[in-house]
XYZ file of C-alpha atoms in Angstrom:
690
model
C 0.000 0.000 0.000
C 1.039 3.597 -0.454
C 2.112 4.172 3.101
C 4.380 6.340 5.147
C 6.623 3.332 5.716
C 7.472 3.191 2.006
C 8.831 6.742 2.185
C 10.598 5.981 5.450
C 12.426 3.085 3.815
C 14.623 5.666 2.092
C 16.351 6.097 5.444
C 16.391 2.499 6.575
C 14.031 0.300 8.549
C 13.630 2.669 11.485
C 13.276 6.421 11.469
C 13.597 8.364 14.724
C 11.380 11.429 14.481
C 12.491 14.227 16.788
C 10.589 17.432 17.506
C 13.239 19.584 19.188
C 11.670 22.693 20.721
C 13.806 25.549 22.045
C 11.490 28.224 23.393
C 11.296 30.769 26.201
C 7.740 30.934 27.527
C 8.341 33.603 30.135
C 10.952 36.377 30.215
C 9.958 37.383 33.753
C 8.242 40.605 32.683
C 4.705 39.405 33.535
C 3.649 39.649 29.900
C 0.614 37.315 30.054
C -0.233 37.858 26.389
C 3.213 36.604 25.419
C 3.033 33.624 27.782
C -0.376 32.518 26.479
C 0.752 33.058 22.900
C 3.815 30.867 23.435
C 1.644 28.103 24.891
C -0.565 28.374 21.812
C 2.514 27.899 19.621
C 3.406 24.687 21.438
C -0.145 23.422 20.957
C 0.118 24.199 17.249
C 3.301 22.108 17.081
C 1.535 19.218 18.800
C -1.392 19.410 16.373
C 0.935 19.158 13.394
C 3.744 16.868 14.551
C 2.273 15.059 17.574
C -1.323 14.273 16.530
C -2.300 10.659 17.338
C -3.766 10.107 13.860
C -0.280 10.537 12.371
C 0.482 6.997 13.499
C 4.012 6.052 12.444
C 4.617 9.615 11.226
C 4.300 11.067 14.738
C 7.283 12.908 16.279
C 8.698 12.500 19.791
C 9.188 15.735 21.765
C 12.536 16.986 23.080
C 11.916 20.328 24.782
C 14.044 23.070 26.306
C 11.483 25.365 27.913
C 12.999 26.219 31.323
C 15.829 28.372 30.029
C 17.463 31.296 31.861
C 21.121 31.545 30.811
C 22.820 30.701 27.528
C 24.647 27.832 29.274
C 21.245 26.230 30.021
C 20.810 25.952 26.280
C 24.373 24.695 25.829
C 23.730 21.919 28.378
C 20.453 20.934 26.667
C 22.119 20.658 23.269
C 24.911 18.573 24.814
C 22.354 16.223 26.428
C 20.411 15.547 23.234
C 23.608 15.372 21.113
C 21.795 17.010 18.212
C 24.857 17.760 16.091
C 25.724 14.041 15.978
C 22.230 12.888 14.946
C 22.536 9.939 12.516
C 21.244 9.935 8.939
C 18.128 7.989 9.969
C 16.880 10.799 12.217
C 14.207 13.200 10.981
C 14.590 16.446 12.939
C 12.220 19.370 13.334
C 14.020 22.173 15.203
C 11.662 24.882 16.438
C 13.202 28.056 17.898
C 10.835 30.598 19.418
C 11.140 33.585 21.703
C 12.651 37.045 21.509
C 15.252 37.672 18.827
C 17.586 40.590 18.249
C 19.879 41.691 15.434
C 23.218 42.914 16.728
C 24.984 45.929 15.263
C 27.588 43.609 13.730
C 24.961 41.818 11.612
C 24.527 38.638 13.676
C 21.111 37.532 14.883
C 20.743 36.360 18.493
C 18.205 34.250 20.365
C 17.545 36.015 23.665
C 17.212 34.362 27.065
C 15.744 35.823 30.279
C 19.246 36.630 31.626
C 20.593 38.065 28.358
C 22.255 41.472 28.566
C 21.797 43.450 25.349
C 25.167 45.136 25.778
C 26.853 41.698 26.068
C 24.992 39.755 23.358
C 27.865 37.454 22.222
C 28.315 35.981 25.724
C 24.846 36.232 27.307
C 22.655 35.360 24.293
C 22.920 32.493 21.801
C 23.763 33.193 18.190
C 20.799 31.876 16.210
C 22.952 30.514 13.388
C 24.841 28.346 15.905
C 21.552 26.857 17.093
C 20.503 26.116 13.511
C 23.917 24.612 12.759
C 23.372 21.999 15.487
C 20.694 20.430 13.248
C 21.893 21.160 9.734
C 25.457 20.207 10.595
C 24.358 16.757 11.798
C 24.157 13.619 9.653
C 20.322 13.649 9.595
C 19.066 13.558 6.017
C 15.740 15.203 6.808
C 15.908 18.455 8.783
C 13.366 21.255 9.096
C 14.282 24.395 11.062
C 11.680 27.025 11.999
C 12.950 30.262 13.561
C 10.011 32.165 15.059
C 11.518 35.318 16.556
C 11.649 38.993 15.740
C 13.986 39.767 12.804
C 14.429 36.017 12.263
C 15.576 36.303 8.665
C 18.569 38.208 9.985
C 20.108 34.829 10.826
C 20.661 34.369 7.094
C 23.862 36.455 7.162
C 25.711 34.110 9.521
C 24.054 31.008 8.081
C 25.247 31.755 4.565
C 28.834 31.750 5.799
C 28.451 28.636 7.953
C 26.631 26.643 5.263
C 29.414 27.482 2.816
C 31.765 25.490 5.058
C 29.543 22.383 4.832
C 29.876 19.948 1.956
C 28.141 20.980 -1.266
C 25.866 17.947 -0.989
C 24.821 18.920 2.523
C 24.419 22.618 1.784
C 22.263 21.910 -1.280
C 20.157 19.048 0.074
C 16.431 19.541 -0.721
C 15.542 17.918 2.595
C 17.710 20.142 4.814
C 15.600 23.282 4.916
C 14.906 26.304 7.089
C 12.136 28.840 7.575
C 12.116 32.307 9.158
C 8.745 33.667 10.223
C 9.859 37.322 10.075
C 12.039 39.434 7.849
C 14.955 41.646 8.879
C 13.821 44.602 11.009
C 10.394 43.019 11.460
C 8.746 42.027 14.728
C 6.656 38.898 15.167
C 3.160 38.593 16.604
C 3.213 35.905 19.271
C 0.095 34.237 17.829
C 0.889 34.703 14.124
C 2.531 31.345 13.533
C -0.081 29.297 15.396
C -2.858 30.956 13.380
C -0.920 30.393 10.169
C -0.297 26.710 10.884
C -3.972 26.218 11.759
C -4.972 27.728 8.408
C -2.515 25.509 6.540
C -3.885 22.487 8.396
C -7.375 23.404 7.241
C -6.231 23.835 3.630
C -4.442 20.493 3.601
C -7.513 18.734 4.990
C -9.809 20.387 2.433
C -8.838 22.339 -0.672
C -5.181 21.304 -1.181
C -5.965 17.562 -1.411
C -2.341 16.461 -1.737
C -2.131 12.678 -1.961
C 1.360 11.978 -0.602
C 1.867 11.214 3.127
C 4.563 13.924 3.186
C 4.888 17.395 1.701
C 7.864 18.797 -0.130
C 9.298 22.027 1.247
C 8.056 23.789 -1.912
C 4.512 22.571 -1.247
C 4.761 23.688 2.375
C 5.860 27.176 1.313
C 3.040 27.330 -1.246
C 0.461 26.453 1.406
C 1.959 28.980 3.836
C 1.642 31.711 1.215
C -1.994 30.803 0.509
C -2.704 30.727 4.252
C -1.060 34.112 4.801
C -3.229 35.581 2.052
C -6.355 34.023 3.577
C -5.760 35.403 7.079
C -4.097 38.602 5.840
C -0.630 38.351 7.365
C 2.906 38.254 6.006
C 4.089 34.764 5.034
C 7.292 33.200 6.419
C 10.390 33.212 4.233
C 12.789 30.415 3.445
C 16.156 30.710 5.178
C 17.633 27.987 2.974
C 16.499 25.040 0.858
C 13.983 26.885 -1.337
C 15.079 25.489 -4.701
C 11.592 24.311 -5.682
C 12.498 20.641 -5.329
C 9.629 18.155 -5.298
C 11.500 15.850 -2.895
C 9.165 14.699 -0.122
C 10.257 15.705 3.363
C 9.821 13.329 6.299
C 9.627 16.343 8.627
C 6.483 17.565 6.860
C 3.763 14.970 7.420
C 0.694 15.837 5.381
C -2.284 16.113 7.786
C -4.701 15.680 4.880
C -3.206 12.385 3.727
C -5.627 9.507 3.331
C -4.007 6.082 2.838
C -4.971 4.467 -0.458
C -6.794 1.148 -0.449
C -4.193 -0.364 -2.761
C -0.599 0.209 -3.806
C 0.135 3.220 -6.071
C 0.757 1.063 -9.138
C -2.863 -0.152 -8.996
C -4.660 2.845 -7.480
C -5.706 4.509 -10.767
C -8.095 1.689 -11.626
C -8.983 0.309 -8.173
C -12.314 0.888 -6.442
C -12.399 4.216 -4.608
C -12.152 4.291 -0.840
C -15.571 5.982 -0.566
C -17.285 3.290 -2.648
C -15.593 0.503 -0.748
C -16.542 1.950 2.652
C -20.121 2.313 1.425
C -20.402 -1.355 0.523
C -18.691 -2.429 3.722
C -21.298 -0.465 5.706
C -24.048 -2.091 3.666
C -22.489 -5.502 4.271
C -22.478 -4.930 8.022
C -26.222 -4.330 7.860
C -27.121 -7.443 5.869
C -30.130 -9.458 7.056
C -27.911 -12.556 7.010
C -24.494 -12.449 8.597
C -22.919 -14.483 5.786
C -24.141 -12.125 3.031
C -21.125 -9.944 2.119
C -23.111 -7.431 0.076
C -23.627 -6.796 -3.619
C -20.148 -5.415 -4.329
C -18.560 -8.663 -3.155
C -21.164 -11.113 -4.461
C -22.865 -9.478 -7.477
C -22.262 -10.113 -11.191
C -20.769 -13.525 -10.509
C -20.439 -14.783 -14.125
C -18.303 -11.753 -15.028
C -16.273 -11.604 -11.827
C -15.665 -15.363 -11.971
C -14.440 -15.219 -15.575
C -12.092 -12.336 -14.792
C -10.755 -14.078 -11.663
C -10.170 -17.244 -13.711
C -8.158 -15.292 -16.269
C -5.988 -13.798 -13.522
C -5.662 -17.152 -11.779
C -4.504 -19.146 -14.804
C -0.851 -19.241 -15.708
C 0.380 -19.186 -19.319
C -1.643 -21.849 -21.109
C -0.785 -23.423 -24.448
C -3.275 -22.348 -27.070
C -4.928 -19.684 -24.874
C -4.553 -15.950 -25.338
C -2.750 -13.986 -22.631
C -4.993 -10.994 -23.437
C -8.521 -10.178 -22.308
C -10.763 -7.400 -23.631
C -13.504 -6.181 -21.291
C -16.025 -4.062 -23.134
C -19.540 -2.752 -22.799
C -21.736 0.244 -23.295
C -21.302 3.397 -21.200
C -22.596 2.909 -17.659
C -22.681 -0.889 -17.872
C -20.133 -1.292 -15.090
C -17.061 -2.121 -17.169
C -14.666 -0.095 -15.023
C -16.371 -1.293 -11.831
C -15.797 -4.954 -12.733
C -12.155 -4.248 -13.598
C -11.674 -2.094 -10.484
C -13.088 -4.822 -8.231
C -10.576 -7.363 -9.564
C -7.656 -4.926 -9.242
C -8.663 -4.054 -5.673
C -9.196 -7.635 -4.503
C -5.829 -8.676 -5.970
C -3.905 -6.148 -3.865
C -2.047 -7.649 -0.912
C -2.385 -4.509 1.225
C -6.143 -4.419 0.743
C -6.478 -8.125 1.530
C -4.501 -7.647 4.750
C -6.672 -4.736 5.939
C -8.841 -5.954 8.865
C -11.610 -3.522 7.859
C -12.404 -5.688 4.850
C -11.558 -9.127 6.215
C -15.103 -10.150 7.209
C -16.617 -9.299 3.840
C -13.820 -11.117 2.021
C -14.341 -14.262 4.078
C -17.889 -14.590 2.744
C -17.150 -13.498 -0.828
C -17.572 -16.341 -3.358
C -14.053 -17.741 -3.642
C -14.230 -18.304 -7.372
C -14.775 -14.562 -7.961
C -11.655 -13.481 -6.028
C -8.419 -13.163 -8.043
C -5.166 -14.385 -6.490
C -3.164 -11.997 -4.345
C -0.648 -10.142 -6.461
C -2.184 -11.233 -9.770
C -2.336 -7.623 -11.061
C 1.015 -5.882 -11.177
C 0.114 -2.491 -12.651
C -3.257 -0.942 -13.489
C -3.428 2.288 -15.499
C -6.277 4.480 -16.698
C -5.629 5.662 -20.266
C -8.022 8.628 -20.159
C -6.486 11.618 -21.962
C -3.042 10.025 -21.856
C -0.594 9.679 -24.705
C 1.200 6.435 -25.418
C 4.246 7.921 -23.719
C 2.217 8.663 -20.581
C 0.819 5.123 -20.395
C 4.253 3.565 -20.980
C 5.764 5.751 -18.257
C 3.104 4.596 -15.770
C 3.633 0.910 -16.635
C 7.415 1.234 -16.473
C 7.269 3.011 -13.129
C 4.826 0.410 -11.785
C 7.225 -2.488 -12.367
C 10.233 -0.512 -11.155
C 11.816 -0.161 -14.582
C 14.457 2.442 -15.312
C 13.325 5.158 -17.730
C 15.636 6.069 -20.616
C 17.573 9.315 -20.814
C 15.057 12.073 -21.484
C 14.658 12.994 -25.128
C 11.856 14.480 -27.169
C 9.712 13.237 -30.038
C 9.173 9.816 -31.564
C 12.659 8.578 -30.658
C 11.917 9.107 -26.980
C 8.683 7.113 -27.285
C 10.581 4.270 -28.959
C 13.250 4.374 -26.248
C 10.616 4.259 -23.499
C 8.869 1.316 -25.142
C 12.186 -0.486 -25.486
C 12.938 0.164 -21.799
C 9.552 -1.333 -20.882
C 10.132 -4.430 -23.015
C 13.620 -4.890 -21.548
C 12.216 -4.651 -18.023
C 9.614 -7.298 -18.890
C 12.355 -9.491 -20.347
C 14.365 -9.215 -17.114
C 11.328 -10.102 -14.994
C 10.479 -13.059 -17.247
C 13.969 -14.468 -16.690
C 12.967 -14.944 -13.027
C 9.975 -17.048 -14.077
C 7.307 -14.424 -13.398
C 4.669 -13.217 -15.835
C 3.636 -9.585 -15.426
C -0.033 -8.598 -15.641
C -0.973 -5.136 -16.909
C -4.454 -3.609 -16.774
C -5.220 -0.654 -19.080
C -8.723 0.730 -18.656
C -10.423 3.454 -20.692
C -8.559 2.786 -23.942
C -11.263 4.642 -25.892
C -10.641 7.757 -23.743
C -6.903 7.957 -24.508
C -5.503 10.986 -26.337
C -5.379 8.959 -29.534
C -6.520 5.349 -28.988
C -5.840 4.388 -32.619
C -2.186 5.357 -32.180
C -1.885 3.914 -28.669
C -2.640 0.429 -30.026
C 0.310 0.180 -32.468
C 2.607 2.271 -30.272
C 2.165 0.158 -27.124
C -0.481 -2.558 -27.012
C 0.564 -4.454 -30.138
C 4.280 -4.480 -29.189
C 3.381 -5.780 -25.714
C 1.170 -8.536 -27.119
C 3.598 -9.586 -29.835
C 6.886 -9.557 -27.894
C 8.463 -12.999 -28.011
C 9.866 -13.208 -24.471
C 8.380 -11.624 -21.398
C 4.926 -11.291 -22.946
C 2.666 -9.818 -20.249
C -0.905 -10.781 -19.544
C -3.068 -7.867 -20.671
C -6.523 -6.775 -19.572
C -7.844 -3.941 -21.729
C -11.016 -2.044 -20.882
C -12.665 -0.303 -23.825
C -16.147 1.161 -24.177
C -18.429 -0.022 -26.978
C -22.154 0.465 -27.589
C -24.617 -2.176 -28.651
C -27.028 -1.654 -31.535
C -29.493 -4.527 -31.922
C -27.158 -6.908 -30.136
C -23.971 -5.924 -31.980
C -21.335 -3.234 -31.381
C -22.338 0.124 -32.822
C -20.665 1.146 -36.075
C -18.631 3.924 -34.417
C -17.051 1.418 -32.001
C -16.460 -1.471 -34.390
C -13.303 -0.021 -35.945
C -11.532 0.577 -32.597
C -12.611 -2.778 -31.173
C -11.525 -4.634 -34.316
C -8.228 -2.735 -34.335
C -7.636 -3.846 -30.755
C -8.612 -7.444 -31.504
C -6.174 -7.635 -34.408
C -3.360 -6.160 -32.295
C -3.924 -8.708 -29.530
C -4.228 -11.716 -31.849
C -1.216 -13.996 -31.564
C 0.181 -14.929 -34.961
C 1.119 -18.608 -35.176
C 3.110 -20.438 -37.809
C 0.194 -22.809 -38.249
C -3.041 -21.751 -39.909
C -4.956 -20.958 -36.691
C -4.220 -17.711 -34.870
C -5.235 -17.122 -31.249
C -7.603 -14.167 -30.779
C -7.925 -12.381 -27.445
C -10.547 -13.440 -24.928
C -13.495 -11.082 -24.573
C -16.070 -10.258 -21.903
C -19.055 -7.945 -22.348
C -20.550 -6.114 -19.369
C -23.807 -5.307 -21.185
C -24.938 -8.855 -21.915
C -28.452 -10.248 -21.432
C -28.013 -10.578 -17.644
C -27.154 -6.906 -17.147
C -30.732 -5.755 -16.530
C -31.086 -8.314 -13.733
C -27.701 -7.241 -12.384
C -28.842 -3.601 -12.230
C -32.041 -4.605 -10.445
C -30.051 -6.598 -7.875
C -27.749 -3.596 -7.456
C -30.712 -1.323 -6.768
C -32.122 -3.756 -4.242
C -28.781 -3.698 -2.445
C -28.978 0.094 -2.315
C -32.562 0.191 -1.048
C -32.957 -2.814 1.228
C -31.934 -1.088 4.479
C -34.195 1.984 4.158
C -36.346 2.395 7.246
C -39.367 3.525 5.189
C -41.557 0.429 4.687
C -44.191 2.150 2.559
C -42.914 0.534 -0.620
C -41.803 -2.902 -1.783
C -38.055 -2.913 -2.428
C -38.040 -5.647 -5.075
C -40.944 -4.157 -6.983
C -39.448 -0.644 -6.821
C -36.019 -1.825 -7.988
C -37.645 -3.565 -10.943
C -39.735 -0.528 -11.837
C -36.721 1.827 -11.732
C -34.655 -0.579 -13.834
C -37.358 -0.688 -16.502
C -37.694 3.103 -16.442
C -33.997 3.903 -16.942
C -33.577 4.704 -20.649
C -30.187 2.955 -20.984
C -28.447 -0.012 -19.394
C -26.650 2.065 -16.768
C -25.435 1.290 -13.275
C -24.605 4.987 -12.914
C -28.235 6.014 -13.517
C -29.356 3.326 -11.095
C -26.944 4.459 -8.392
C -28.037 8.080 -8.611
C -31.717 7.127 -8.574
C -31.120 4.835 -5.594
C -29.231 7.563 -3.719
C -32.040 10.050 -4.328
C -34.545 7.640 -2.802
C -32.286 6.670 0.099
C -31.599 10.270 1.090
C -35.127 11.623 0.660
C -36.892 12.685 3.871
C -39.848 10.546 2.791
C -38.766 7.962 0.189
C -42.356 6.865 -0.371
C -43.353 10.397 -1.373
C -40.531 10.578 -3.898
C -41.680 7.329 -5.458
C -45.179 8.796 -5.809
C -43.883 11.954 -7.510
C -44.560 11.849 -11.293
C -41.968 14.584 -11.890
C -39.265 12.386 -10.365
C -40.194 9.500 -12.635
C -40.117 11.893 -15.584
C -36.574 12.991 -14.681
C -35.550 9.344 -14.297
C -36.812 8.669 -17.804
C -34.424 11.310 -19.140
C -31.420 9.482 -17.706
C -28.407 11.314 -16.298
C -29.467 14.672 -17.671
C -32.912 14.420 -16.054
C -31.550 13.162 -12.741
C -28.959 15.939 -12.527
C -31.542 18.556 -13.447
C -33.720 17.259 -10.612
C -30.777 17.568 -8.212
C -29.991 21.142 -9.253
C -33.596 22.288 -8.950
C -33.675 20.887 -5.414
C -30.574 22.777 -4.260
C -31.457 25.279 -1.531
C -28.415 25.747 0.722
C -26.743 29.169 1.133
C -23.310 27.662 0.435
C -24.425 25.948 -2.781
C -27.274 27.570 -4.718
C -28.200 25.887 -8.037
C -26.312 28.276 -10.306
C -23.102 27.907 -8.271
C -23.453 24.111 -8.326
C -23.924 24.196 -12.097
C -20.832 26.395 -12.451
C -18.724 23.944 -10.428
C -20.001 21.037 -12.512
C -19.241 22.850 -15.751
C -15.727 23.685 -14.572
C -15.092 19.973 -14.038
C -16.574 19.199 -17.461
C -13.995 21.472 -19.130
C -11.062 19.939 -17.207
C -8.295 18.284 -19.166
C -6.176 15.329 -18.106
C -7.398 13.199 -15.226
C -9.643 15.963 -13.845
C -9.729 19.283 -12.019
C -8.005 19.844 -8.634
C -9.778 21.741 -5.868
C -7.734 24.775 -4.931
C -7.068 27.222 -6.335
C -7.893 26.010 -9.869
C -11.487 24.812 -9.458
C -12.666 28.117 -7.905
C -10.866 30.163 -10.585
C -12.370 28.213 -13.495
C -15.833 28.353 -11.904
C -15.623 32.129 -11.447
C -14.640 32.484 -15.118
C -17.637 30.390 -16.185
C -20.055 32.279 -13.941
C -18.422 35.611 -14.831
C -18.523 36.691 -11.193
C -16.550 36.034 -7.997
C -17.631 33.332 -5.567
C -17.993 34.716 -2.006
C -16.640 31.499 -0.475
C -15.527 29.069 -3.151
C -14.064 26.537 -0.706
C -17.338 26.348 1.223
C -19.222 25.814 -2.045
C -16.929 22.961 -3.120
C -17.117 21.392 0.350
C -20.931 21.570 0.157
C -20.835 19.999 -3.316
C -18.706 17.104 -2.050
C -21.082 16.602 0.873
C -24.159 16.577 -1.383
C -25.574 13.906 -3.664
C -23.911 15.716 -6.557
C -20.673 13.989 -5.597
C -22.209 10.878 -7.178
C -21.799 12.485 -10.609
C -18.022 12.629 -10.195
C -15.198 10.165 -10.529
C -12.120 10.822 -8.393
C -8.533 10.340 -9.472
C -5.024 11.529 -8.647
C -2.710 13.526 -10.889
C 0.580 15.290 -10.105
C 0.199 14.415 -6.420
C -3.286 15.920 -6.036
C -6.802 14.549 -5.938
C -8.708 15.595 -9.065
C -12.353 15.331 -10.080
C -14.007 14.645 -13.423
C -17.558 13.869 -14.527
C -18.404 10.185 -14.241
C -19.977 10.093 -17.703
C -18.629 11.761 -20.853
C -22.154 12.328 -22.196
C -22.937 14.343 -19.089
C -19.735 16.358 -19.554
C -20.779 17.125 -23.129
C -24.167 18.442 -21.995
C -22.554 20.558 -19.259
C -20.108 22.063 -21.741
C -22.498 22.682 -24.630
C -26.097 22.626 -23.366
C -26.194 23.667 -19.698
C -29.676 25.149 -20.210
C -30.998 21.576 -20.402
C -30.023 21.114 -16.757
C -30.916 24.384 -15.071
C -32.111 27.858 -16.046
C -31.890 30.565 -13.335
C -35.238 32.121 -12.474
C -34.180 35.549 -13.711
C -33.581 34.015 -17.161
C -36.763 31.940 -17.289
């Protein structure tokens, strides 16, 4: 799984996390405001580096708070032996109290017994304190100097750092921060307020997916926080080269562990969906019923598990195409198999009970999927890079153009060859082929070479959308599907070639599958004024297309209604259901009545996501900016509007992904995105325009 321990392994099996606090809480002048402010700072440190939910990322405190003379500080530093900290230590050094810039240019940390006319011998030079940490062997160091005129320490530090090795002086994980500039005083509560604001951003709008931040990301969030609360942001003392290197001293408080390892997370079932079905499973009438997610669609899930279970078989294709019309659950079937194959997911006690009662024949073997990639809006180069990274292959020297693509493909094939020499067959999953930048080019540039390689041939599962017209693929889809089939067909010397295996998710049993899915959604509603089986059947017949997505949204609208029976007796609701996704979304927008998320704002946020390129749109600050451009007006509180959207049923219209280290959102259905881009009036018309 994508865990903090994987990042920690860069420093060995055991990382000692040390929060070293050097602070004077009371200078003996009865300044209660200062004393309370200093206590607030220490609480802010605890919230960030000592919170219980950090788990293995939590830091142990080492505090020097009862300081009077400079030799008290000298003794403390000698006791903790900071300057000899080993490479495996991760050190946060926090220095807070009064600071003073001497006439000679040095910056000093003041103690209660400091004499301003004898600074060099009665105070402690701030740069010497900082050097205790940055001069150690620790590979991850974060220094925060929170005093008046703190950036004044830069003069001495520049000289001292020049005497360190170039590697040490330029390390992206040995960094320092000054909360005030030269000739600037510090408010005793400024930093605690700033850190609280950054915490809030990281738990909401930032949505960074890594368990740790880089120093550049931390500075970016500090600048956004300073703008939000209208104060001056801290400045980097050193280490501000823009590096993306993750810093073990900057645990991300908004991090949510992924259900599966990174190399499978793009295609796996989302955490929210999985938790939903686990909660449904816990409420089953029969204890041994694991819930629809784990037990539904057995013919399809069994066939896919069999394909993943079987080793290389003579005369059988190592490739499987999974196809079906939009909304028929193609990606859900693939995502279920990818998720259940992950060793981290299988070891998670939260899912153990449901897995015990899942039909064994529908569960793929542990580790049977090596890498799973979503091809949506990706070039061949982007897909190859993801596959190569997933199996730990070494990318070629960066070049541009077609030669670089060929080099990357060759690197991937060589990595597969090396793995095959150990006796292992790699399994790749590529979903959303039809949504790639250019699917017709992706097939000859990647898929055909993978299928036709003579040694190290991987097992391939390819997900591609296709529509049915009178029981056959629609004309628009036939060319792509046939192109894929030809590329995956193994050419033999004998007359008979071996075509790929194929599964359709929109076969004759799909209608019954959707009805069973709806029953699973509705069977624990407290309202007994309607028959669940009859209602699920009626909704299934009323949906204009074979669509699990339509069924899920309809089921959610019934589940969350104050009086589900009344909704089922509402002819307008049935009319919206008959219009499919467009009708259901229009019904949602017309029912919006919260101050944070009026209908027009909700429509603007949806349209912004519909225009997003790549994997989707990130929350802040991009989503608010695009929405304001679409609405042609500012949003009073964009973050509150997005939070309200994510807490509403509208979240069901989105798929969630990760790109460039951030969570991103896109519309769950391309047809819906098209309507939002080109025909928003079909969904909602503001009253003043009616």
